[in-house]
Coordinates of N, CA and C in Angstrom, one line a residue:
X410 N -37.4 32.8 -71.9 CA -36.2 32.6 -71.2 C -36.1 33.5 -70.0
X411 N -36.4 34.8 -70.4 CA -36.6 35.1 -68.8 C -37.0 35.0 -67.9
X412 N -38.4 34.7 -67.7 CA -39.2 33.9 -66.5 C -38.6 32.7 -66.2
X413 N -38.1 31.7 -67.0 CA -37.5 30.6 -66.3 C -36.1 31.4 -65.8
X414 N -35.5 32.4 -66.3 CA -34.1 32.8 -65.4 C -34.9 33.3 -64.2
X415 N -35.7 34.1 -64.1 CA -36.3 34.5 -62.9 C -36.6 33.8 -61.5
X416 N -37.6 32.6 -62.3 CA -37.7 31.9 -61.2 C -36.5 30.7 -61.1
X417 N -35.1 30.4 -61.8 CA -34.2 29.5 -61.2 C -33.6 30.5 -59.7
X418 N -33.4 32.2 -60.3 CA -32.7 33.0 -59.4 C -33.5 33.3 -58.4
X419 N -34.8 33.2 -58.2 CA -35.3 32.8 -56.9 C -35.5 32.0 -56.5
X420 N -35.2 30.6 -56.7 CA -35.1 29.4 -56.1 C -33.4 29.4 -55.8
X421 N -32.3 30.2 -56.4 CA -31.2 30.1 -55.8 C -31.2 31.0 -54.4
X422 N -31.7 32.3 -54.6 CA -31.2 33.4 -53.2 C -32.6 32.5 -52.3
X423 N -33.8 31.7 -52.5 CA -34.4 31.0 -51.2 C -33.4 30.2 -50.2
X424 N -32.9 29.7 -51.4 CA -32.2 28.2 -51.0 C -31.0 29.0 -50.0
X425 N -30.1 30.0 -50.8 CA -29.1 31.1 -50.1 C -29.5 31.3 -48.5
X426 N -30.9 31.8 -48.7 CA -31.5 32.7 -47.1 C -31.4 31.3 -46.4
X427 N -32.1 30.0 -46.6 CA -32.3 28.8 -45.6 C -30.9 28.9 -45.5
X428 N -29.9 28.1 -46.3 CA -28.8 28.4 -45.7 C -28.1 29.2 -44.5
X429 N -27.9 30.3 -44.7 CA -28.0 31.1 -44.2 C -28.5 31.2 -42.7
X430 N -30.1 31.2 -43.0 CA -30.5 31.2 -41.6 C -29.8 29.8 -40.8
X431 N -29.9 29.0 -41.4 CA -28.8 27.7 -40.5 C -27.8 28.2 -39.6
X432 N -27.2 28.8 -40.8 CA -25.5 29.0 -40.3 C -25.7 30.2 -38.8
X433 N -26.4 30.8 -39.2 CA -26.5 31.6 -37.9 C -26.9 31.1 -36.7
X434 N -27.8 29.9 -37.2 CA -28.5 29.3 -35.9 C -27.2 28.6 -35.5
X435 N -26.2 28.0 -36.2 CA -25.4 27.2 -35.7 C -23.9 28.2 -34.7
X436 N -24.3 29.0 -35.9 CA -23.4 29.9 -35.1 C -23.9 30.4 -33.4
X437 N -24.7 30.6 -33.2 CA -25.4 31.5 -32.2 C -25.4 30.0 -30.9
X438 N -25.7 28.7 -31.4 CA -25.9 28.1 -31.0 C -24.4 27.4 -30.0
X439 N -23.4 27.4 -31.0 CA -22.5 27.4 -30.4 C -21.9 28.6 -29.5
X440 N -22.1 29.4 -29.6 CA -22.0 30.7 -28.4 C -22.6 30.3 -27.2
X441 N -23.8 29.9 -27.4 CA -24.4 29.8 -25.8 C -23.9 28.8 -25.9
X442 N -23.5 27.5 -26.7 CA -22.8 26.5 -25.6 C -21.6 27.0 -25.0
X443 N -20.6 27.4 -25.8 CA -19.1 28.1 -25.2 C -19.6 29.2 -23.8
X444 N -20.6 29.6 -23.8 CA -20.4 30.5 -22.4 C -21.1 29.7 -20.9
X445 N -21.8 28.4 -21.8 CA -22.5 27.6 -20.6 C -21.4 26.8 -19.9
X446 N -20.1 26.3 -21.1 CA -18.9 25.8 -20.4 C -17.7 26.6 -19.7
X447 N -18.1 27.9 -19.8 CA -17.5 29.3 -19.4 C -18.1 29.1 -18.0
X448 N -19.5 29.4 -17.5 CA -19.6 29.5 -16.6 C -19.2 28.2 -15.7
X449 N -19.4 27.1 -15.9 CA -19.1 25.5 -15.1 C -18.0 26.2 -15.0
X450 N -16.8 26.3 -15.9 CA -15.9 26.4 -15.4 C -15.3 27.4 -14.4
X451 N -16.1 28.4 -14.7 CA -15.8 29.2 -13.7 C -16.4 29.4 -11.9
X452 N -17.5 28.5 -12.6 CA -17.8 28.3 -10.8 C -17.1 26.9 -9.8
X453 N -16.6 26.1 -11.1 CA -15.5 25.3 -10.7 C -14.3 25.5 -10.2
X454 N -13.6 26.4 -10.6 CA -12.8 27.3 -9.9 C -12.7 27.8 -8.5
X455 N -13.8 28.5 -8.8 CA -14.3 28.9 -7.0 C -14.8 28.0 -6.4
X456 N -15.4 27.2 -6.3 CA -15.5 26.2 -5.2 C -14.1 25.4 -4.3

């Protein structure tokens, strides 16, 4: 019983980290969009 609890709970905290790494990528990713339409905007202004 314990080796199969072992390896379910490292196939759950794997699955966790991909997660994870996603969210950050989406996260991060949306930042540099928001500051790419920061800038347009702001050089739209000044012109």
């Amino acid at each position: 019983m314990s080796k199969k609890n072992n390896a379910k709970k490292e196939a759950w905290q794997k699955k966790q980290e991909e997660k994870g790494k996603k969210i950050v990528g989406w996260i991060f990713g949306g930042l540099i969009l928001l500051a790419v339409i920061y800038l347009v905007w702001t050089f739209s202004m000044m012109a």
